Short mmCIF file of C-alpha atoms and ligand atoms in Angstrom, two decimals:
data_model
loop_
_atom_site.label_atom_id
_atom_site.label_comp_id
_atom_site.label_asym_id
_atom_site.label_seq_id
_atom_site.Cartn_x
_atom_site.Cartn_y
_atom_site.Cartn_z
CA MET A 518 -10.78 125.09 -79.80
CA GLU A 519 -14.25 123.94 -80.75
CA ARG A 520 -16.26 126.98 -82.02
CA PHE A 521 -19.74 126.54 -80.51
CA ARG A 522 -20.57 130.18 -80.55
CA LYS A 523 -20.96 130.10 -84.34
CA TYR A 524 -24.38 128.47 -83.73
CA ARG A 525 -25.53 131.49 -81.74
CA THR A 526 -24.34 134.60 -83.54
CA ASP A 527 -27.80 135.97 -84.36
CA GLN A 528 -31.48 135.00 -84.42
CA LYS A 529 -31.37 133.63 -87.95
CA THR A 530 -28.44 131.37 -87.15
CA ARG A 531 -30.02 130.22 -83.89
CA ASP A 532 -33.20 129.39 -85.81
CA LYS A 533 -31.24 127.43 -88.36
CA TYR A 534 -29.73 125.18 -85.67
CA SER A 535 -32.80 124.74 -83.50
CA GLU A 536 -33.83 121.10 -83.14
CA VAL A 537 -37.28 121.34 -81.63
CA SER A 538 -40.20 123.67 -81.75
CA ILE A 539 -43.72 123.87 -80.47
CA MET A 540 -46.38 124.43 -83.14
CA THR A 541 -50.07 125.21 -83.15
CA ASP A 542 -50.78 121.70 -84.43
CA ASP A 543 -49.26 120.30 -81.20
CA LEU A 544 -51.69 122.12 -78.94
CA ILE A 545 -54.84 120.94 -77.15
CA TYR A 546 -56.92 123.68 -75.53
CA PRO A 547 -58.94 122.89 -72.39
CA TYR A 548 -62.45 124.32 -71.88
CA PHE A 549 -64.70 124.41 -68.78
CA ILE A 550 -68.38 124.30 -69.77
CA VAL A 551 -71.32 125.39 -67.62
CA GLU A 552 -75.12 125.51 -68.08
CA GLY A 553 -76.88 128.72 -68.99
CA ARG A 554 -76.67 131.36 -71.68
CA SER A 555 -74.17 134.17 -72.25
CA VAL A 556 -71.99 132.99 -69.41
CA LYS A 557 -68.34 133.93 -69.67
CA GLN A 558 -66.86 134.13 -66.22
CA GLU A 559 -63.12 134.23 -65.56
CA ILE A 560 -62.03 131.50 -63.14
CA SER A 561 -60.44 133.27 -60.22
CA SER A 562 -57.69 130.69 -59.75
CA LEU A 563 -56.89 130.40 -63.47
CA LYS A 564 -56.04 133.66 -65.20
CA GLU A 565 -57.72 134.20 -68.57
CA VAL A 566 -59.48 130.82 -68.41
CA TYR A 567 -63.30 130.98 -68.28
CA HIS A 568 -66.41 129.11 -67.33
CA LEU A 569 -68.36 129.24 -70.61
CA SER A 570 -71.95 128.39 -71.46
CA ILE A 571 -72.35 126.51 -74.73
CA ASP A 572 -73.22 129.60 -76.80
CA MET A 573 -70.11 131.40 -75.52
CA LEU A 574 -68.05 128.29 -76.05
CA LEU A 575 -68.98 128.30 -79.71
CA ALA A 576 -67.94 131.93 -79.99
CA ASP A 577 -64.58 131.16 -78.40
CA ILE A 578 -64.03 128.15 -80.65
CA GLU A 579 -64.55 130.43 -83.61
CA GLU A 580 -61.58 132.43 -82.41
CA ILE A 581 -59.24 129.49 -81.77
CA ASN A 582 -60.31 127.88 -85.03
CA ASN A 583 -59.14 131.02 -86.83
CA LEU A 584 -55.83 130.72 -85.02
CA GLY A 585 -55.38 127.21 -86.30
CA ILE A 586 -55.99 125.27 -83.06
CA ASN A 587 -57.60 121.98 -84.05
CA LYS A 588 -57.90 120.03 -80.81
CA ILE A 589 -59.84 120.80 -77.63
CA LEU A 590 -60.43 119.09 -74.30
CA ILE A 591 -63.78 119.54 -72.56
CA PHE A 592 -64.64 119.48 -68.86
CA GLY A 593 -68.23 119.80 -67.69
CA VAL A 594 -68.83 121.86 -64.54
CA ILE A 595 -72.26 121.43 -62.92
CA GLU A 596 -74.14 122.99 -60.00
CA LYS A 597 -73.33 121.54 -56.60
CA SER A 598 -77.00 120.72 -56.05
CA LEU A 599 -76.93 118.37 -59.04
CA LYS A 600 -74.08 116.26 -57.70
CA ASP A 601 -74.77 113.00 -55.87
CA GLU A 602 -73.00 109.91 -54.67
CA MET A 603 -73.60 108.06 -57.93
CA ALA A 604 -72.47 110.95 -60.18
CA LYS A 605 -75.70 110.61 -62.17
CA MET A 606 -75.19 113.75 -64.22
CA ALA A 607 -71.92 112.36 -65.55
CA TYR A 608 -73.77 109.77 -67.65
CA ALA A 609 -77.31 111.12 -67.87
CA PRO A 610 -78.55 111.14 -71.45
CA ASP A 611 -78.15 114.55 -73.07
CA ASN A 612 -75.92 115.81 -70.27
CA LEU A 613 -74.03 119.10 -70.41
CA VAL A 614 -70.89 117.74 -72.10
CA SER A 615 -72.89 115.72 -74.66
CA ARG A 616 -74.90 118.81 -75.60
CA ALA A 617 -71.70 120.81 -75.92
CA VAL A 618 -70.13 118.14 -78.14
CA LYS A 619 -73.18 118.02 -80.40
CA ALA A 620 -73.25 121.79 -80.77
CA ILE A 621 -69.52 121.97 -81.55
CA LYS A 622 -69.65 119.13 -84.07
CA GLN A 623 -72.49 120.80 -85.92
CA LYS A 624 -70.59 124.05 -86.33
CA PHE A 625 -66.98 122.83 -86.47
CA PRO A 626 -67.05 119.30 -87.83
CA GLU A 627 -63.28 119.24 -88.40
CA LEU A 628 -62.34 120.10 -84.82
CA ILE A 629 -60.99 117.16 -82.75
CA ILE A 630 -63.03 117.00 -79.57
CA ILE A 631 -61.65 115.20 -76.53
CA THR A 632 -63.81 114.86 -73.42
CA ASP A 633 -62.58 114.29 -69.90
CA VAL A 634 -64.11 111.16 -68.38
CA CYS A 635 -63.95 111.21 -64.60
CA LEU A 636 -66.59 111.30 -61.89
CA CYS A 637 -64.94 113.94 -59.66
CA GLY A 638 -66.89 116.84 -61.09
CA TYR A 639 -70.17 114.98 -60.58
CA THR A 640 -69.90 113.17 -57.24
CA ASP A 641 -71.02 115.07 -54.11
CA HIS A 642 -67.82 113.98 -52.36
CA GLY A 643 -65.56 115.07 -55.22
CA HIS A 644 -63.69 111.79 -55.66
CA CYS A 645 -62.99 110.33 -59.08
CA GLY A 646 -64.79 107.08 -58.35
CA LEU A 647 -67.68 105.78 -56.27
CA VAL A 648 -67.15 105.60 -52.53
CA THR A 649 -67.99 103.02 -49.87
CA GLY A 650 -67.22 104.43 -46.46
CA HIS A 651 -63.99 106.27 -47.10
CA GLU A 652 -62.76 103.88 -49.74
CA ILE A 653 -62.76 104.87 -53.40
CA VAL A 654 -63.86 101.60 -54.97
CA ASN A 655 -62.30 100.54 -58.23
CA ASP A 656 -64.39 97.86 -59.94
CA LYS A 657 -67.79 99.32 -59.07
CA THR A 658 -66.70 102.61 -60.69
CA LEU A 659 -65.83 101.11 -64.08
CA PRO A 660 -69.38 100.71 -65.51
CA TYR A 661 -70.12 104.34 -64.68
CA LEU A 662 -67.01 105.62 -66.39
CA SER A 663 -68.03 103.46 -69.36
CA ARG A 664 -71.50 104.95 -69.45
CA MET A 665 -70.08 108.46 -69.19
CA ALA A 666 -67.68 107.78 -72.06
CA TYR A 667 -70.59 106.37 -74.05
CA THR A 668 -72.68 109.56 -73.72
CA HIS A 669 -69.76 111.65 -74.97
CA ALA A 670 -68.87 109.29 -77.79
CA ASN A 671 -72.48 108.95 -78.87
CA ALA A 672 -72.70 112.73 -79.06
CA GLY A 673 -69.75 112.77 -81.46
CA ALA A 674 -66.59 113.11 -79.34
CA ASP A 675 -63.50 112.03 -81.29
CA PHE A 676 -61.67 110.92 -78.18
CA VAL A 677 -62.76 110.15 -74.64
CA ALA A 678 -60.10 110.74 -72.02
CA PRO A 679 -60.45 108.69 -68.81
CA SER A 680 -58.67 110.52 -65.99
CA ALA A 681 -60.02 108.73 -62.93
CA MET A 682 -56.98 106.47 -62.48
CA MET A 683 -59.16 103.41 -61.85
CA ASP A 684 -57.46 100.17 -62.87
CA GLY A 685 -58.97 98.61 -65.95
CA GLN A 686 -60.77 101.77 -67.02
CA VAL A 687 -59.44 101.73 -70.60
CA ASN A 688 -60.49 98.12 -71.11
CA ALA A 689 -63.92 98.78 -69.64
CA ILE A 690 -64.54 101.80 -71.81
CA ARG A 691 -63.16 100.21 -74.98
CA THR A 692 -65.33 97.13 -74.51
CA TYR A 693 -68.46 99.18 -73.78
CA LEU A 694 -67.95 101.49 -76.75
CA ASP A 695 -67.37 98.54 -79.07
CA GLN A 696 -70.50 96.85 -77.86
CA HIS A 697 -72.43 100.02 -78.66
CA SER A 698 -71.09 100.40 -82.22
CA LEU A 699 -68.69 103.19 -81.31
CA LYS A 700 -65.59 101.38 -82.52
CA ASN A 701 -64.07 104.47 -84.05
CA THR A 702 -64.09 106.65 -81.01
CA GLY A 703 -60.51 107.01 -79.75
CA ILE A 704 -59.29 106.78 -76.19
CA LEU A 705 -56.75 109.22 -74.81
CA SER A 706 -55.81 107.73 -71.48
CA TYR A 707 -54.45 109.78 -68.61
CA SER A 708 -52.11 106.83 -68.10
CA ALA A 709 -49.37 108.23 -65.88
CA LYS A 710 -51.26 110.69 -63.75
CA TYR A 711 -49.45 111.61 -60.58
CA ALA A 712 -51.08 112.76 -57.35
CA SER A 713 -49.81 116.27 -57.80
CA ASN A 714 -49.91 119.43 -55.77
CA PHE A 715 -50.00 121.36 -59.03
CA TYR A 716 -53.69 120.60 -59.66
CA GLY A 717 -54.78 123.15 -57.06
CA PRO A 718 -56.14 125.89 -59.38
CA PHE A 719 -58.02 123.29 -61.48
CA ARG A 720 -60.05 122.04 -58.57
CA GLU A 721 -61.62 125.46 -58.24
CA ALA A 722 -62.20 125.58 -62.01
CA ALA A 723 -63.90 122.20 -62.02
CA GLN A 724 -65.29 122.55 -58.51
CA SER A 725 -63.99 119.06 -57.86
CA ALA A 726 -61.90 119.22 -54.70
CA PRO A 727 -62.39 116.05 -52.65
CA ALA A 728 -64.54 116.60 -49.54
CA PHE A 729 -62.46 114.15 -47.52
CA GLY A 730 -58.99 112.68 -47.88
CA ASP A 731 -57.05 113.14 -51.11
CA ARG A 732 -56.39 111.27 -54.35
CA ARG A 733 -53.27 109.42 -53.31
CA THR A 734 -54.97 105.99 -53.22
CA TYR A 735 -55.54 106.12 -56.97
CA GLN A 736 -53.25 108.69 -58.54
CA MET A 737 -49.51 107.85 -58.70
CA ASP A 738 -47.01 108.62 -55.97
CA PHE A 739 -44.49 111.16 -57.25
CA ARG A 740 -41.62 109.10 -55.87
CA THR A 741 -42.29 106.34 -58.44
CA ILE A 742 -40.69 105.93 -61.89
CA HIS A 743 -41.37 102.50 -63.31
CA GLN A 744 -45.02 102.29 -62.37
CA SER A 745 -45.69 104.99 -64.91
CA LEU A 746 -44.26 102.83 -67.71
CA LYS A 747 -46.33 99.87 -66.54
CA GLU A 748 -49.47 102.00 -66.41
CA ILE A 749 -48.80 103.21 -69.98
CA LYS A 750 -48.03 99.70 -71.25
CA THR A 751 -51.21 98.35 -69.69
CA ASP A 752 -53.32 101.14 -71.16
CA ILE A 753 -51.89 100.55 -74.65
CA GLU A 754 -52.65 96.83 -74.29
CA GLU A 755 -56.18 97.65 -73.11
CA GLY A 756 -56.75 99.75 -76.23
CA ALA A 757 -55.63 103.32 -75.53
CA ASP A 758 -54.89 105.14 -78.81
CA TRP A 759 -53.04 108.05 -77.23
CA VAL A 760 -51.46 108.08 -73.78
CA MET A 761 -50.67 110.91 -71.37
CA VAL A 762 -48.18 111.95 -68.76
CA LYS A 763 -49.45 114.48 -66.27
CA PRO A 764 -48.24 116.94 -64.97
CA ALA A 765 -45.57 117.97 -67.47
CA HIS A 766 -42.87 120.33 -66.18
CA THR A 767 -42.04 118.39 -63.07
CA TYR A 768 -42.26 115.05 -64.98
CA LEU A 769 -40.03 115.65 -68.02
CA ASP A 770 -38.04 112.52 -67.15
CA ILE A 771 -41.21 110.45 -67.29
CA ILE A 772 -42.17 112.00 -70.64
CA GLN A 773 -38.74 111.16 -72.01
CA ARG A 774 -38.85 107.57 -70.79
CA ALA A 775 -42.38 107.08 -72.05
CA LYS A 776 -41.50 108.29 -75.54
CA GLN A 777 -38.37 106.09 -75.66
CA GLU A 778 -40.28 103.04 -74.41
CA PHE A 779 -43.39 103.50 -76.58
CA PRO A 780 -42.28 105.42 -79.68
CA ALA A 781 -45.20 104.25 -81.77
CA THR A 782 -47.93 105.69 -79.54
CA GLN A 783 -48.81 109.38 -79.53
CA LEU A 784 -47.71 110.86 -76.26
CA VAL A 785 -49.66 113.76 -74.77
CA ALA A 786 -48.37 115.82 -71.86
CA TYR A 787 -50.61 118.01 -69.71
CA GLN A 788 -49.13 121.31 -68.51
CA VAL A 789 -51.48 121.51 -65.55
CA SER A 790 -53.15 124.47 -63.85
CA GLY A 791 -50.50 124.97 -61.17
CA GLU A 792 -47.71 124.88 -63.75
CA TYR A 793 -49.49 127.50 -65.77
CA MET A 794 -50.28 129.73 -62.83
CA MET A 795 -46.71 129.57 -61.47
CA ILE A 796 -45.52 131.23 -64.66
CA GLU A 797 -48.42 133.70 -64.71
CA ALA A 798 -48.00 134.68 -61.07
CA ALA A 799 -44.29 135.16 -61.43
CA ALA A 800 -44.81 137.24 -64.58
CA ASP A 801 -47.44 139.38 -62.84
CA SER A 802 -44.96 140.01 -60.03
CA GLY A 803 -42.36 141.08 -62.58
CA TYR A 804 -40.02 138.22 -61.77
CA LEU A 805 -39.87 136.95 -65.33
CA ASP A 806 -41.12 137.62 -68.85
CA GLY A 807 -44.30 135.54 -69.05
CA ASP A 808 -44.39 135.03 -72.83
CA LYS A 809 -40.75 133.98 -73.01
CA ALA A 810 -41.07 131.66 -69.99
CA MET A 811 -44.20 130.14 -71.59
CA MET A 812 -42.30 129.44 -74.82
CA GLU A 813 -39.37 127.92 -72.98
CA ALA A 814 -41.54 125.72 -70.79
CA LEU A 815 -43.67 124.42 -73.67
CA THR A 816 -40.61 123.79 -75.85
CA ALA A 817 -39.03 121.80 -72.99
CA ILE A 818 -42.13 119.57 -72.86
CA LYS A 819 -41.76 118.86 -76.58
CA ARG A 820 -38.01 118.44 -76.25
CA ALA A 821 -38.55 115.75 -73.61
CA GLY A 822 -40.61 113.80 -76.11
CA ALA A 823 -44.28 114.86 -75.97
CA ASP A 824 -46.06 114.78 -79.34
CA LYS A 825 -48.94 116.97 -78.12
CA VAL A 826 -49.38 119.34 -75.21
CA ILE A 827 -52.56 120.20 -73.33
CA THR A 828 -52.10 123.76 -72.18
CA TYR A 829 -54.09 126.77 -70.94
CA TYR A 830 -51.60 128.77 -73.06
CA ALA A 831 -52.80 127.28 -76.35
CA LYS A 832 -54.76 130.32 -77.43
CA LYS A 833 -52.06 132.81 -76.45
CA LEU A 834 -49.31 130.75 -78.06
CA ALA A 835 -51.27 130.20 -81.26
CA GLY A 836 -51.83 133.97 -81.37
CA ILE A 837 -48.09 134.58 -81.17
CA LEU A 838 -47.22 131.90 -83.70
CA ILE A 839 -49.68 133.15 -86.33
CA ASN A 840 -48.05 136.63 -86.38
C1 PBG B 812 -59.89 115.08 -63.01
C2 PBG B 812 -58.78 115.95 -63.51
C3 PBG B 812 -57.92 116.78 -62.79
C4 PBG B 812 -57.15 117.46 -63.73
C5 PBG B 812 -57.54 117.02 -64.98
N1 PBG B 812 -58.52 116.06 -64.83
C6 PBG B 812 -57.80 117.09 -61.34
C7 PBG B 812 -57.52 116.11 -60.37
O1 PBG B 812 -57.11 114.98 -60.59
O2 PBG B 812 -57.77 116.49 -59.21
C8 PBG B 812 -56.10 118.50 -63.43
C9 PBG B 812 -55.80 119.49 -64.51
C10 PBG B 812 -55.09 120.69 -64.11
O3 PBG B 812 -54.64 120.83 -62.95
O4 PBG B 812 -54.94 121.57 -64.98
N2 PBG B 812 -59.57 113.96 -62.34
#
C-alpha cells in the first residue's frame, strides 16, 4: 500500500509538502480613480472596491504599501458628460490617470504603476475602439490608443496595459513610445482576453457598458483555444514585456498552456470582477467560507502557471499574509 496520508497528518506536514503558494509579491491591486476631493464611494456591484479621488487614492496606497503590495493597476472613471465619440479625455494632456500617476510617483516612487489603456471608459458609446456606424474599427483606433498610452507613460507609468483587443495595438504603442523617448516604459498586454460574462460588475465600476451590441467582434470567443496562443505570440513579437490571460478561474487551461508555451515571458492572470463577486456573494449567503475560497481560487491560478495575479482581493489577502 502506498502511504499518501503521511503528507497530510497535520498543518505543519501539509505545509512542508505544498508545492505552490500565492504571495504578496504576486499581487496586482486594481484602482478606480475619479475626479474630485475626498471621494471614497463603494462601488455597488463590487464589494469593498471604491471609486477614489486622487487624494483618497494616495491614502489607500499608503495602506497597501504598508502591507507589502508593490504593484497597482489604474482605471480612470470620468463623468458621462465628458465622454465623446473620439474618447478625447483618454489622451488629453494632463488627464485624470496622468495626474494620478504623477501624484503616486511623487509619494511612492518604488511602486510599480500599471495603467489600463482602452477607450471604453471614454467613448460615449462605451466600445473599446472608435466606431463607424455599428462597426468597431481597428486601424483607426490604434493611434488613439498610442496617444493614451503616451500620456500615461509620460506621467511616469511603469507599464501601460492595452486591453482594447485591437489587432496591432502592442506594435502601435511600442513604436509610438519609442519615437517619444519612452523606450523604458513596459507593456503589459491583455493578450488573451475573452469576451466574458464575468466582466459584469466591472462595467458598473468603470461605467463602460457598451450602449449597443457587445464586445464579441474584438474580444475572444470562449470556445477557442489556439487563438489565445497566437494572440500571445504576436504580442510578444510586437514587444509586449508581460502578457495576460483574462479571466482567470474559467481559463486555467489557457493559463497553463500559455506558461508552457512561453515560459520566458511573465504571465499575468486577471481574476475579474464576476469571479470575485461570485465568491463574495456565496460567502455572504453563507454557502462557503469566503477567505478560504479566496485562498483556494488564487492558489489555483498560480498553480495553473500565472506568475502574477490581478485581483480585487489583493489588499485582503496581503492583510492575511502579513499576520
Ligand atoms: C476594459 C476592461 C474590462 C475589464 C478590464 N479592462 C471590461 C471589458 O472588457 O468590458 C474587466 C475587468 C473585470 O471584470 O474585473 N476593456
